[in-house]
XYZ file of C-alpha atoms in Angstrom:
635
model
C 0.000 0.000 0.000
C 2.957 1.943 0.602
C 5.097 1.584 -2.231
C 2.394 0.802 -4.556
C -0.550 2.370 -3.580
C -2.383 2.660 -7.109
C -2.344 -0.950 -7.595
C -3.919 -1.239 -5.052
C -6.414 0.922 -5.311
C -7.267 -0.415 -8.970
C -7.391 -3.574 -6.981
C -9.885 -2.750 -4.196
C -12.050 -0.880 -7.157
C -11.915 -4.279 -9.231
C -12.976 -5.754 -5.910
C -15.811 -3.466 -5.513
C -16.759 -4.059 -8.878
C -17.092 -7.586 -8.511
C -19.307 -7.093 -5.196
C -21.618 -5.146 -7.321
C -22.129 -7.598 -9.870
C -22.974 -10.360 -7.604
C -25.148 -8.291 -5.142
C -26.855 -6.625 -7.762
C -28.392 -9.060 -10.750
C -27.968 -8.262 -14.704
C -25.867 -5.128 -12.895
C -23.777 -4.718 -16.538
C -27.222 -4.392 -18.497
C -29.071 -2.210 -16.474
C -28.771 1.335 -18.805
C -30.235 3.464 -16.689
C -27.851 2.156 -13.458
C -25.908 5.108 -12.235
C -23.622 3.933 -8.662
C -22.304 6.643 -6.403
C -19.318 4.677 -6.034
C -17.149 4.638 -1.839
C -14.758 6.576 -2.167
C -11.333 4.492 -0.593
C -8.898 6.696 1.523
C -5.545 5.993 3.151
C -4.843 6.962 6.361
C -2.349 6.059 9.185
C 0.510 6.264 7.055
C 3.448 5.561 9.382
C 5.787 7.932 10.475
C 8.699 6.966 7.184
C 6.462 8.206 4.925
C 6.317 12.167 6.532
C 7.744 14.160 4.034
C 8.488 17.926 4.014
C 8.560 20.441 1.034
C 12.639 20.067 0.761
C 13.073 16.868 1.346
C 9.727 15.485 -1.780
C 11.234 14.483 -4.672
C 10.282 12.356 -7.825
C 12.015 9.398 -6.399
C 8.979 9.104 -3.940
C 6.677 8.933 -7.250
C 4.120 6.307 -6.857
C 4.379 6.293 -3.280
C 2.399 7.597 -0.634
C 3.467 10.703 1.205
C 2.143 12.172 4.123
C 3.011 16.091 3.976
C 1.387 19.355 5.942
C 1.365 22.853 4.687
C -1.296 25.607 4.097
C -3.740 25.676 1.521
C -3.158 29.533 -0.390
C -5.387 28.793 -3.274
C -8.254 26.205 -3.904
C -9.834 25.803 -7.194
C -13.548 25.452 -7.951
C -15.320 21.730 -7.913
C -14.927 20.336 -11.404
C -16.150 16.697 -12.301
C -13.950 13.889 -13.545
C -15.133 10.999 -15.608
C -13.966 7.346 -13.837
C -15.966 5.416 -16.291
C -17.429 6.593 -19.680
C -20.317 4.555 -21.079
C -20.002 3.378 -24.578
C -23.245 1.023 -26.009
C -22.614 -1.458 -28.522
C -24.080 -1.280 -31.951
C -23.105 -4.336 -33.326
C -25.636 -6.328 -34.763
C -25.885 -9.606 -33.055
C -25.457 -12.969 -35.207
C -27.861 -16.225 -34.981
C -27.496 -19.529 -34.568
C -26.275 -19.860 -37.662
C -23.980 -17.133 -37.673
C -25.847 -14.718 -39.823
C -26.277 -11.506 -38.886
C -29.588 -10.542 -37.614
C -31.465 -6.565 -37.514
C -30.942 -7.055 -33.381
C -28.305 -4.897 -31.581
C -25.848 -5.777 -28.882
C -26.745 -2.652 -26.849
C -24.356 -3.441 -24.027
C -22.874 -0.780 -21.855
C -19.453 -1.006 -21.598
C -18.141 1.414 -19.046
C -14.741 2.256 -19.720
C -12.064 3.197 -17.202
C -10.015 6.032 -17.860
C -6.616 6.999 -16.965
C -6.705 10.540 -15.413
C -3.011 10.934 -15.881
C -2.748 10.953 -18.860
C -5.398 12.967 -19.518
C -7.246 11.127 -23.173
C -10.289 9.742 -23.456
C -10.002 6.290 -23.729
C -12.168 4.427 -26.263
C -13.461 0.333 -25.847
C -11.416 -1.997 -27.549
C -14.145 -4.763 -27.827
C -17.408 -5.251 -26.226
C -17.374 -7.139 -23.406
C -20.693 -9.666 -24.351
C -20.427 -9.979 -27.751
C -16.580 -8.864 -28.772
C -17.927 -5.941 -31.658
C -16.007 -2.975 -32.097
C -19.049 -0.730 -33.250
C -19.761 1.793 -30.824
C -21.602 5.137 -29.389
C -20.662 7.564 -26.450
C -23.540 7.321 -24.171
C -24.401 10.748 -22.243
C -22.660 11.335 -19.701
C -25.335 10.869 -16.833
C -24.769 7.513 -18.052
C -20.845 7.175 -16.825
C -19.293 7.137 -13.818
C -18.067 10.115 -12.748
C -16.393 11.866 -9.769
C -15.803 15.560 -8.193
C -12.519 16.510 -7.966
C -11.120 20.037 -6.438
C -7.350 20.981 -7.076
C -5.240 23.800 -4.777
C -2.076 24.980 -4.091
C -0.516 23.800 -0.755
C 2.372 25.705 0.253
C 4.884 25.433 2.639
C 4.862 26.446 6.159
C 8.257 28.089 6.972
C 8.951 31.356 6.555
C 10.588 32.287 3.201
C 10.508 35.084 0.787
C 9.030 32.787 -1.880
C 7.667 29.501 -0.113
C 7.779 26.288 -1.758
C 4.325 24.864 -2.539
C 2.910 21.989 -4.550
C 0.043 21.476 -6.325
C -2.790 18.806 -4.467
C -5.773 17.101 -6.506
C -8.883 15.893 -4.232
C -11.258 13.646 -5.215
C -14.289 12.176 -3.842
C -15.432 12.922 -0.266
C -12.260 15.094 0.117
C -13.394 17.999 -2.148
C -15.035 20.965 -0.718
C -13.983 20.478 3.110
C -10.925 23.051 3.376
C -10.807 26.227 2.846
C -7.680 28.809 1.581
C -5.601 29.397 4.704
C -6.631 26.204 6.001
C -3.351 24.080 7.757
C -3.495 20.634 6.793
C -2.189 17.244 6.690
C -2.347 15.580 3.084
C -1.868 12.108 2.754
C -1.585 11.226 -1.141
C 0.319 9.346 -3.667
C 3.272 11.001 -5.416
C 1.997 11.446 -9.039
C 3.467 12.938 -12.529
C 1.498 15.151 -14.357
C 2.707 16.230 -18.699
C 2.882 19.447 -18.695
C 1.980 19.508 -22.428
C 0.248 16.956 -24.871
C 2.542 14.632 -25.576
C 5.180 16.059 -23.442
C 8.146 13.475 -21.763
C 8.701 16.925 -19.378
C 6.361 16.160 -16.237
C 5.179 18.326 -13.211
C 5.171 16.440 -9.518
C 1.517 16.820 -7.685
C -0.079 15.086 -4.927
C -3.453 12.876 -5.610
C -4.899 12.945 -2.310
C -5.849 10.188 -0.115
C -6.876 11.724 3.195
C -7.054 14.983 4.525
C -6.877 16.260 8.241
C -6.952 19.928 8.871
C -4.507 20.219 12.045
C -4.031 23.344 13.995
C -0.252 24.998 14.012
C 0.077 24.289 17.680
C -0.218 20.548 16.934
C 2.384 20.496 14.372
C 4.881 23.019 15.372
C 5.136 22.477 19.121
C 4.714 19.261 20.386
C 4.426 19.159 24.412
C 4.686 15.799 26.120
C 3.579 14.558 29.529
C 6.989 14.936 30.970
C 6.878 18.723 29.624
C 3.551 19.624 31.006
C 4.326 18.229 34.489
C 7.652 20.098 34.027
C 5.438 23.700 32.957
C 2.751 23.174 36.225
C 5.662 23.147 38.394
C 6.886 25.537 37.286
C 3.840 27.714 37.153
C 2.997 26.588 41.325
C 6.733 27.858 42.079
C 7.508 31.216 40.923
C 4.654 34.188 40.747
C 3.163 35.473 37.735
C 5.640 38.594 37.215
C 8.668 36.158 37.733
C 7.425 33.897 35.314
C 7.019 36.264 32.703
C 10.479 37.956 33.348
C 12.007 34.606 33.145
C 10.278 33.503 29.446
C 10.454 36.843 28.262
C 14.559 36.712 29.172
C 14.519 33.704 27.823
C 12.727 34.747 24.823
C 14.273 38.030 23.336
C 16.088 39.176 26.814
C 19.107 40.093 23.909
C 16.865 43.135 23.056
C 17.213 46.286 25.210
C 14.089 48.422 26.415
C 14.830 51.006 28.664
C 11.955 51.168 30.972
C 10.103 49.654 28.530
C 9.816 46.031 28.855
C 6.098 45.731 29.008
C 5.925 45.627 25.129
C 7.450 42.290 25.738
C 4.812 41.435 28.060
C 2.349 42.529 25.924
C 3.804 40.771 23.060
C 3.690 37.745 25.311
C 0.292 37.795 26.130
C -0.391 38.076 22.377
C 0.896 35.173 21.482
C -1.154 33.867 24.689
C -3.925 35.166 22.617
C -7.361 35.288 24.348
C -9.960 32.882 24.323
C -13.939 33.745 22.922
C -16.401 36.076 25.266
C -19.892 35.782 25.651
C -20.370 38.897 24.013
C -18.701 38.214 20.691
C -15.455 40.480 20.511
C -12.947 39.711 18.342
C -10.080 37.664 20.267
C -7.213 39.095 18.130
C -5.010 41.363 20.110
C -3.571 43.777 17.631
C 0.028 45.532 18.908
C 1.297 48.301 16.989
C 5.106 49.438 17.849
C 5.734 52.981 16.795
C 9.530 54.641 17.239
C 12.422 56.137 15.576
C 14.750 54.311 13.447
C 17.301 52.213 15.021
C 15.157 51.090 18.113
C 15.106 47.561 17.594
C 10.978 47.616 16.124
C 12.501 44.937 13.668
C 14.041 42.562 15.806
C 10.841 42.390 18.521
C 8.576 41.742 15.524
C 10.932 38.960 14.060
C 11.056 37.317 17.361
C 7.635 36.916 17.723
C 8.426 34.443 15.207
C 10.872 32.323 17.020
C 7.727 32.320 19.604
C 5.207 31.503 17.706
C 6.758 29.320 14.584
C 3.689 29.166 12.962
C 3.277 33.244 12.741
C 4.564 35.485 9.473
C 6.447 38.732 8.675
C 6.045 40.958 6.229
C 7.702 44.741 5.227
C 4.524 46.424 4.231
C 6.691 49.506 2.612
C 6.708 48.025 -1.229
C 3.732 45.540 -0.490
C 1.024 45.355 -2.869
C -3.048 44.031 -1.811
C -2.500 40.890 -2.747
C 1.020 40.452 -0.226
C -0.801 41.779 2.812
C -4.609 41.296 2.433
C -5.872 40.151 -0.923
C -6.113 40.812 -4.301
C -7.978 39.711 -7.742
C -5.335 38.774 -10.314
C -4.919 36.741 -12.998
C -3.955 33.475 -12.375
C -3.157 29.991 -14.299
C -5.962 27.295 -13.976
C -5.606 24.231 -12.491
C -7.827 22.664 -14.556
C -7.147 23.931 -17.877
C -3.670 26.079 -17.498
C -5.012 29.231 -18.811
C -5.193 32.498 -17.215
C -8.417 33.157 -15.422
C -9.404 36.000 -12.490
C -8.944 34.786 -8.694
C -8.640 36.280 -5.513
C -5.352 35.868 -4.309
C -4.794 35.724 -0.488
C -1.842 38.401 1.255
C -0.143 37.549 4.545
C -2.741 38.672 6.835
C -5.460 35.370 5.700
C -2.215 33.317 5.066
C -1.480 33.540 8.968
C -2.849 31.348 11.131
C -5.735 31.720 13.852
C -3.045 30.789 16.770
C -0.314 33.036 14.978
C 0.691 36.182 14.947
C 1.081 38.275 11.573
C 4.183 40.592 12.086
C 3.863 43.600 9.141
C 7.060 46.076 9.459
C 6.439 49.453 8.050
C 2.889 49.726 8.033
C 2.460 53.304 7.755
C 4.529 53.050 4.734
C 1.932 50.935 3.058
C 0.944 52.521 -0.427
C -2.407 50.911 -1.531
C -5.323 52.251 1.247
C -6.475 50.954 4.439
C -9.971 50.163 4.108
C -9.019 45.983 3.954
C -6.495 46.111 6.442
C -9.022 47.728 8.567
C -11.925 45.481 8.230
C -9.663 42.210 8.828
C -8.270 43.800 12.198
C -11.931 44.203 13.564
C -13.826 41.396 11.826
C -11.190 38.872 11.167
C -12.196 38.882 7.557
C -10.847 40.121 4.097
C -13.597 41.189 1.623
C -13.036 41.384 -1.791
C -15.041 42.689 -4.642
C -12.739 44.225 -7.047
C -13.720 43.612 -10.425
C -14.880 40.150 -12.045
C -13.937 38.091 -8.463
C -15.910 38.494 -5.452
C -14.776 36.617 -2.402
C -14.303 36.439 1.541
C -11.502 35.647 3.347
C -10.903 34.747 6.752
C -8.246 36.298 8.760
C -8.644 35.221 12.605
C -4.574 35.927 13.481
C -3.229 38.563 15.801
C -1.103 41.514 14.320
C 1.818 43.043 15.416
C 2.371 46.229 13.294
C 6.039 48.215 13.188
C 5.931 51.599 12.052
C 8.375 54.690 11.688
C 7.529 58.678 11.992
C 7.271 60.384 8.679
C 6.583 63.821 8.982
C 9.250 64.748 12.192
C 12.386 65.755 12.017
C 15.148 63.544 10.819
C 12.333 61.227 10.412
C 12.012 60.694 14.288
C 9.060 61.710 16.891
C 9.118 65.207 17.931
C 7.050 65.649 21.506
C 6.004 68.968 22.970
C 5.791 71.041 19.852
C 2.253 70.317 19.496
C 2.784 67.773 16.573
C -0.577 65.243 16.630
C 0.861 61.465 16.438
C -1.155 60.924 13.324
C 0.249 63.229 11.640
C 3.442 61.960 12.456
C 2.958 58.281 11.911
C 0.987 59.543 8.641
C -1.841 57.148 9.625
C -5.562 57.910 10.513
C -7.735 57.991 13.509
C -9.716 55.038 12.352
C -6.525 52.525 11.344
C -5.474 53.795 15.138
C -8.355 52.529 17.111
C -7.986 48.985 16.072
C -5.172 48.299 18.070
C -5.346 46.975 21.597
C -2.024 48.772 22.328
C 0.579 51.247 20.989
C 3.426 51.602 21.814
C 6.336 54.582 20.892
C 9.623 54.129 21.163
C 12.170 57.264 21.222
C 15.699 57.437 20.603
C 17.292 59.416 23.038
C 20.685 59.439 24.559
C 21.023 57.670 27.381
C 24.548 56.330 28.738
C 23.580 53.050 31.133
C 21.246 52.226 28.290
C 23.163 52.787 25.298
C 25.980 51.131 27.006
C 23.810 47.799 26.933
C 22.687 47.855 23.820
C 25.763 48.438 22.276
C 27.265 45.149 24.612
C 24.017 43.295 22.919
C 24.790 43.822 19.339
C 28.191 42.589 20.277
C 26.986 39.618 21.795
C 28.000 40.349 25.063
C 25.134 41.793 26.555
C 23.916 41.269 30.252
C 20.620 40.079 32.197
C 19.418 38.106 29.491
C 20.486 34.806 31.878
C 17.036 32.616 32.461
C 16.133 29.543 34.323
C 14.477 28.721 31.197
C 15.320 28.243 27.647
C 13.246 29.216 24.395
C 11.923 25.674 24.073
C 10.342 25.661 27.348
C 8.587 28.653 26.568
C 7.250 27.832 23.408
C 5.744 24.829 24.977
C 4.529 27.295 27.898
C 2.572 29.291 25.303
C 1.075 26.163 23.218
C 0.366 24.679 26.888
C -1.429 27.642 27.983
C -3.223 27.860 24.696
C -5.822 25.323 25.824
C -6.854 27.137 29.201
C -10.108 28.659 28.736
C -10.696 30.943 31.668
C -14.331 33.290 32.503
C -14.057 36.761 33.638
C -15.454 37.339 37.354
C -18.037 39.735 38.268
C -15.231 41.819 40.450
C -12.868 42.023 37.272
C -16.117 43.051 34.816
C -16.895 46.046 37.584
C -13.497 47.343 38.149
C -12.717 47.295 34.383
C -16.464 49.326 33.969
C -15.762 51.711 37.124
C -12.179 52.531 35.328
C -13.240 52.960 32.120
C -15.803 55.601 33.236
C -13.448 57.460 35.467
C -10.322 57.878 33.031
C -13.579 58.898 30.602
C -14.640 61.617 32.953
C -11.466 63.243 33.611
C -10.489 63.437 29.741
C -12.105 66.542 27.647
C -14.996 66.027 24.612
C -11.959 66.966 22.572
C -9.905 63.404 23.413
C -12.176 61.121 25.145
C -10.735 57.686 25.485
C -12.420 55.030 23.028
C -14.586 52.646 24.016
C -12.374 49.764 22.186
C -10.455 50.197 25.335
C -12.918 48.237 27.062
C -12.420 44.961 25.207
C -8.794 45.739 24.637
C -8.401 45.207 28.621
C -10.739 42.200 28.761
C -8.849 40.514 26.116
C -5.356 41.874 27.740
C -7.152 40.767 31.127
C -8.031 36.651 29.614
C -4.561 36.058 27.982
C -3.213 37.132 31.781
C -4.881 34.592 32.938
C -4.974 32.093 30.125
C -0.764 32.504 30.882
C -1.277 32.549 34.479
C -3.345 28.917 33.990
C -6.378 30.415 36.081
C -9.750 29.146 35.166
C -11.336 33.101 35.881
C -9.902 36.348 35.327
C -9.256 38.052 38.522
C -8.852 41.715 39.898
C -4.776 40.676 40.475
C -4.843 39.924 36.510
C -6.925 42.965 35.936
C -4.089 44.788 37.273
C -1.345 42.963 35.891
C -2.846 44.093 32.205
C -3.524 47.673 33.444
C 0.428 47.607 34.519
C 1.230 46.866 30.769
C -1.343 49.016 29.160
C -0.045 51.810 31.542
C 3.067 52.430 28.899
C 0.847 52.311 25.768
C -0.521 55.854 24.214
C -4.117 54.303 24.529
C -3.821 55.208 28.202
C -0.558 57.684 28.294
C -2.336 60.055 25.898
C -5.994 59.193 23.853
C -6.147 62.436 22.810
C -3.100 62.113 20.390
C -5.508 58.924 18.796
C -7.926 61.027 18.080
C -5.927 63.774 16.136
C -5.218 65.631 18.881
C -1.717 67.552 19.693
C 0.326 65.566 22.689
C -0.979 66.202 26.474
C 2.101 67.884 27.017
C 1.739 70.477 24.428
C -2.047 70.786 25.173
C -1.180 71.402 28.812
C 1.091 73.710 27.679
C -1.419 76.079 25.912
C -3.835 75.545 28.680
C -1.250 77.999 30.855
C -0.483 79.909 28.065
C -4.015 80.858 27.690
C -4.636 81.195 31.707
C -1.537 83.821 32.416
C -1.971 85.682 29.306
C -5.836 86.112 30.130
C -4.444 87.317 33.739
C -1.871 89.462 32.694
C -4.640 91.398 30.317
C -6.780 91.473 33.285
C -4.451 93.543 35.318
C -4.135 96.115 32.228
C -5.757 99.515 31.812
C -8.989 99.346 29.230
C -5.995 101.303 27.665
C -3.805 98.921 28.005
C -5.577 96.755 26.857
C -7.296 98.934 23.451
C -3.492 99.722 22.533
C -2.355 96.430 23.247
C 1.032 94.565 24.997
C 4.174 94.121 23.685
C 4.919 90.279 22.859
C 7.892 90.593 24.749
C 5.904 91.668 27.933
C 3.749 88.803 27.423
C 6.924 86.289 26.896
C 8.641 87.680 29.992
C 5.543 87.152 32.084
C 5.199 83.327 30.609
C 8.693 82.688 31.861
C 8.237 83.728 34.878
C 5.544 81.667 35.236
C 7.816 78.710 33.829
C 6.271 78.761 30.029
C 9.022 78.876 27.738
C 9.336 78.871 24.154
C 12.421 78.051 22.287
C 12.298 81.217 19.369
C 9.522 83.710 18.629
C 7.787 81.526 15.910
C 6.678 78.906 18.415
C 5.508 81.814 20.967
C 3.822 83.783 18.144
C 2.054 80.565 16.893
C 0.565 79.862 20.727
C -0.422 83.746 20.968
C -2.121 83.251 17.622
C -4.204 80.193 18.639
C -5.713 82.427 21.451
C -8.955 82.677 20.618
C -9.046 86.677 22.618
C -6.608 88.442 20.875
C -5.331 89.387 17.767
C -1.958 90.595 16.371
C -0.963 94.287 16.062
C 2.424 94.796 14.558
C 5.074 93.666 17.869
C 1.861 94.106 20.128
C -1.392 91.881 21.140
C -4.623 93.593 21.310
C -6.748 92.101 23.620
C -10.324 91.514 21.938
C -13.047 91.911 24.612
C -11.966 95.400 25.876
């Protein structure tokens, strides 16, 4: 069955053939007889005949392999004709041997060889031996559906390997594109012309089994999940997380900063379903200046999570990071025909995490990107193809300032951070957490850093190693834990408060109310608690605390940074005092600007040149400009 697995199966069908015509009288006569045929799989191929997408070759032709990838393009239902019916013509002969008005009209169903691709015609009929016949419709033959994709490999790789798989049967029609599966198939040549000695290798498949990528990537035993409870019941939540996260990408230096490792933890955690229905994808973005190591945290996510994919969205087109309609070669036929191609954010799996670097820098529109982070779905209706996509994973998003100076973040000069990052309120509000990392000078710190890049870096020791923790995460994958009344209140009772003390002008969003549950579950889900409590509550405030979502919502919305805005607030409170203490003469003349400056200063508001102070005077919505003095309106 193994090293000859089509004999076989032309065996068992012969077999089956047989059965038929015993359990089913004057079965080869009966013209209107149409069998849904069983359809025979092979499964439990043993562990010799695993093959990966490096290691299949055409000396495994004719044998079955046993191979797993992801389906990134499935091709429509066609049908394939098993058995075409031919009836006889030939006039039958008498006793005598004379030929006599009366027809044969015997069905002869003829197997055909799908390799090869030809019809194949009778040879002789099988009751009387005459070679006169007619193609019978084809409601008449024996026929199967068959479904081809594309099944491409799982490791990371600028251009993935991928082979072509042909379904038959009961297998068509049960995966879907982005599916991760487990074919098990027979090795098979296809011409890749008429008559052509040059052949293509594809997979005919046997058995399918979609698998998810914590099954197949990370494999934890017994001995390792006795070895991960202990060490859950020994150290305390915050150790344990310093200890995998050391272990994890301790190389990488973040001043002050190291809850976007937590938070990248947690999603790779990833949070189970509510009873309300909110997505459980926790979106990260990491915003900074060039140079501060955005890169490297998003491609370690991918040492974490093997299963998850990276992508620099700064020359991507639609159909590398959500999907496009393109033209693409038939399965069937070879010609070009219109199909939705999937990007990298359906290709990722539901338990992964879809790294994109350079986000902002993305040149072809948000609206897709968008609608995947909130719905977990791609739509597509760009011309002729109309389709929808699922994509369930997590993203982490890198992205650089564009409109600063030097290309890095300026704070305090009243710059909004969309304008910076070049990205809009709406894109913004998907994302659980953001993050902004500066470069400043900084000696302990740089000191590190530059020790890390060397290799020599220090307290990235750990108890653990990476393996553990990747078996941590799948481990803690499969805890399912319910968030208590307490947690649901406090989260509410916060959420209202920070909303009361904020302005109409920068009001934080309500996303930030699922963005904490789902924070809140993975806390748990890693802290292997059946119920999310108020200490887990906490522990996600603690890493939320360094994202803008809770430093500053204002700059979210389009605002100018709370530093700047608290800035003008005293600007506008002494200047309206200062004009209060003036004359009505005073005041109809107007103050010099470099009256007003001096009194700022003494009040410690300082600008660094005259355009910066003449641009806050001008935003005062009391006075207006008179030559070198200000003119205070309402006198």
């Amino acid at each position: 069955l193994i090293t000859d697995p089509m004999t076989v199966m032309h065996m068992l069908e012969h077999l089956q053939g047989l059965f038929l015509e015993k359990s089913i009288n004057n079965y080869q006569q009966l013209t209107t007889f149409h069998t849904i045929l069983p359809h025979w799989n092979i499964v439990g191929a043993p562990e010799h005949c695993d093959r990966d997408f490096e290691s299949l070759s055409s000396y495994d032709t004719g044998k079955v392999v046993k191979i797993q990838g992801q389906i990134s393009e499935a091709g429509n239902t066609m049908v394939v004709l098993t058995k075409i019916a031919y009836r006889c013509r030939t006039n039958l002969v008498d006793e005598d041997g004379n030929k006599t008005d009366r027809k044969c009209n015997t069905i002869n169903l003829v197997p055909q060889n799908a390799e090869e691709g030809i019809v194949v015609k009778p040879h002789e009929c099988s009751a009387c031996g005459g070679k006169d016949f007619i193609k019978l419709d084809s409601d008449k033959s024996q026929s199967e559906p068959v479904q081809r994709m594309e099944l491409q490999d799982m490791q990371i790789s600028e251009e993935p390997k991928s082979m072509m798989v042909e379904l038959r049967g009961n297998l068509t029609d049960i995966v879907t594109v982005g599916s991760t599966v487990e074919i098990t198939g027979i090795l098979r040549l296809s011409p890749i012309g008429k008559q052509s000695l040059m052949n293509s290798l594809y997979i005919l498949g046997q058995s399918i089994r979609v698998v998810s990528e914590e099954s197949h990537m990370i494999h934890v035993s017994d001995e390792d999940e006795a070895e991960i409870l202990d060490f859950v019941e020994t150290w305390t939540l915050e150790e344990r997380m310093v200890e995998l996260c050391n272990a994890w990408n301790g190389h990488i230096k973040l001043k002050d900063q190291e809850e976007i490792k937590y938070a990248m933890m947690l999603q790779a955690v990833g949070s189970p379903e509510t009873e309300f229905g909110h997505r459980t994808a926790m979106h990260i973005m990491i915003a900074g200046d060039p140079g501060t190591a955005k890169t490297l945290l998003l491609q370690s996510m991918l040492k974490l999570r093997p299963a998850s994919r990276y992508l620099d969205a700064s020359g991507a087109t639609p159909a590398g990071l959500s999907a496009a309609a393109e033209p693409i070669e038939d399965f069937y036929t070879g010609k070009k025909r219109w199909g939705l191609r999937p990007g990298i954010i359906p290709l990722t799996p539901k338990d992964s995490v879809c790294c994109i670097d350079e986000l902002n820098l993305y040149k072809h529109g948000f609206g897709d990107i968008n609608t995947a982070l909130e719905s977990g779905k791609v739509y597509k209706t760009t011309g002729p193809v109309k389709g929808i996509l699922d994509a369930p994973a997590a993203i982490l998003a890198g992205a650089n300032p564009m409109a600063g100076d030097k290309k890095k973040f300026v704070t305090g000069k009243g710059m909004s951070f969309i304008k910076q990052i070049g990205m809009d309120e709406p894109e913004l509000q998907r994302y659980d957490l953001i993050y902004v990392l500066l470069d400043q000078a900084e000696y302990d710190r740089d000191f590190d850093i530059a020790m890390s890049v060397m290799g020599s870096g220090k307290n990235t020791s750990s108890a653990v190693n990476l393996e553990f923790v990747q078996k941590y995460v799948a481990l803690s994958k499969g805890i399912n834990p319910s968030v208590s009344e307490e947690a649901k209140l406090y989260i509410a009772k916060q959420h209202a408060k920070k909303r009361k003390s904020e302005t109409d002008e920068h009001l934080r969003s309500h996303r930030l109310v699922p963005a904490l549950q789902r924070l809140a579950l993975a806390t748990a889900r890693f802290d292997f608690a059946d119920e999310v409590t108020l200490d887990h509550v906490k522990f996600a405030e603690s890493i939320c605390a360094k994202s803008l979502n809770e430093t500053d919502p204002g700059l979210l919305t389009g605002n100018i940074d709370k530093e700047s805005r608290q800035k003008n607030d005293k600007v506008e409170l002494y200047v309206a005092t200062l004009m209060d203490t003036k004359s009505s003469i005073a005041k109809l003349q107007g103050v010099e600007g470099k009256e007003i400056r001096e009194h700022l200063k003494a009040n410690n508001v300082l600008f660094d040149n005259n355009t910066d102070f003449n641009s806050a005077m001008r935003r005062l919505p009391f006075l207006t400009a008179s030559g070198s003095k200000w003119i205070y309106e309402e006198a």
